[in-house]
Structures are given as C-alpha cells and as structure tokens.
C-alpha cells in the first residue's frame, strides 16, 4: 500500500520545486506563508520578489521584513522595483502604496549597510 502524503508535505514539495518567479507569484496570491518559507529555504535562495509577494498581505508584512537580513544592500532596490512591476509603463495604474513597515525597514537596513558619505 503506497504511503499517503499529507497536504503540508505535498505543498512543501511543490514549493521546493518552483522557480523564483513562481514563488513570488504564489506569495502574492497568498499561497506562501511563513511555514512555506521553511520548505523554500531548503532548496532556494530567498529572493526580493518573494518578500514583495508576502508583503502584499497585511498579515505577512512582518515575515517579509524578517527576510531583509538575508540580502546584500544592493538587493534592496529590487524590492522597490518589484513592488511596482509596471513602473515603466506610462498608462499603468498606480500600484498600492508599499506598507510603511516594509518601507521603513528597507530604508533602515540600507542606511545601516551603506558606506558613510
């Protein structure tokens, strides 16, 4: 008799095999949670797009902010860029405002890691 796989185990396998863009999209759709990050971290480097997807849900902003220490300072700009993927299209609608908690954490983290001028 084949072993039964639980929903959590199946979800973990799917997340482990997804590509970075897919993970960001799944996070934006609300599929990826803090628990899912454990499975993702086993096989993937956590990308800024994933944090953006998480931060689009108010109950996951804290999780997105907790990912900032995983990146080099040069990657913080990617979070701003990924927040508004249509920034180069003049006819695009304005994106929702970036949550203040994420914005402040990005500014704080980037100022702490930038060389003084």
C-alpha positions in Angstrom: 0.0 0.0 0.0 1.6 3.3 -1.0 2.3 5.9 1.7 -0.2 8.7 1.9 1.2 12.1 1.6 -0.2 14.9 3.7 -1.3 18.2 2.2 1.6 20.0 4.0 4.1 17.6 2.6 2.7 18.0 -0.9 2.7 21.8 -0.6 6.4 21.6 0.6 7.4 19.5 -2.4 5.7 21.9 -4.8 7.4 25.0 -3.2 10.8 23.3 -3.2 10.5 22.6 -7.0 9.1 26.0 -8.0 11.2 28.7 -9.7 11.9 32.1 -8.1 9.2 33.9 -10.2 6.7 31.2 -9.4 7.4 31.6 -5.7 6.9 35.3 -5.9 3.6 34.9 -7.7 2.4 32.3 -5.2 3.3 34.6 -2.3 1.4 37.4 -4.0 -1.6 35.1 -4.4 -1.4 34.2 -0.7 -0.3 30.6 -1.1 3.2 31.1 0.5 3.1 31.6 4.3 5.9 31.7 6.9 5.6 27.9 7.2 6.1 27.6 3.4 9.4 29.6 3.8 10.9 26.7 5.6 10.4 24.4 2.6 11.6 27.1 0.2 14.8 27.8 2.1 15.8 24.2 1.8 16.3 24.5 -1.9 16.1 28.2 -2.9 17.8 31.4 -2.1 15.2 33.8 -0.8 14.7 36.5 -3.5 13.4 40.0 -3.0 10.3 39.2 -5.2 9.2 36.7 -2.6 9.3 39.3 0.1 7.2 41.6 -2.1 4.7 38.9 -2.7 4.4 38.3 1.1 4.2 42.0 1.9 1.1 42.3 -0.3 -0.8 40.6 2.5 -1.1 42.7 5.7 -0.7 39.6 7.9 2.6 38.7 6.3 4.5 42.0 6.3 6.4 41.1 9.4 7.6 37.9 7.7 8.7 39.9 4.6 10.6 42.3 6.9 12.3 39.4 8.6 13.8 38.4 5.2 15.8 41.6 4.8 18.9 40.4 6.6 19.3 37.6 4.0 20.2 40.1 1.3 23.1 42.3 0.3 22.3 46.0 0.4 22.3 46.1 -3.4 19.2 44.0 -3.5 17.0 46.3 -1.5 16.3 48.4 -4.7 14.8 45.2 -6.2 12.1 45.3 -3.6 11.1 48.8 -4.6 11.2 47.9 -8.3 9.3 44.6 -7.8 6.6 46.5 -5.8 5.6 48.3 -9.0 6.4 46.0 -11.9 4.6 48.4 -14.3 6.7 51.4 -13.3 8.0 51.9 -16.9 4.5 51.9 -18.5 3.0 55.4 -18.6 -0.5 54.1 -19.0 -0.3 51.7 -16.0 -2.4 52.2 -12.9 -0.6 53.3 -9.7 0.4 50.4 -7.5 -0.9 50.2 -3.9 1.3 52.0 -1.5 4.2 50.0 -0.1 3.4 49.2 3.6 5.1 51.6 5.9 6.6 48.9 8.0 8.4 47.4 4.9 9.4 50.8 3.6 10.9 51.9 6.9 12.7 48.6 7.3 14.2 48.9 3.8 15.4 52.4 4.4 16.8 51.5 7.8 18.5 48.4 6.5 20.0 50.1 3.5 21.3 53.0 5.6 22.9 50.6 8.1 24.7 48.8 5.3 25.7 51.7 3.1 29.1 53.3 3.5 29.1 56.7 5.1 29.5 59.8 2.9 
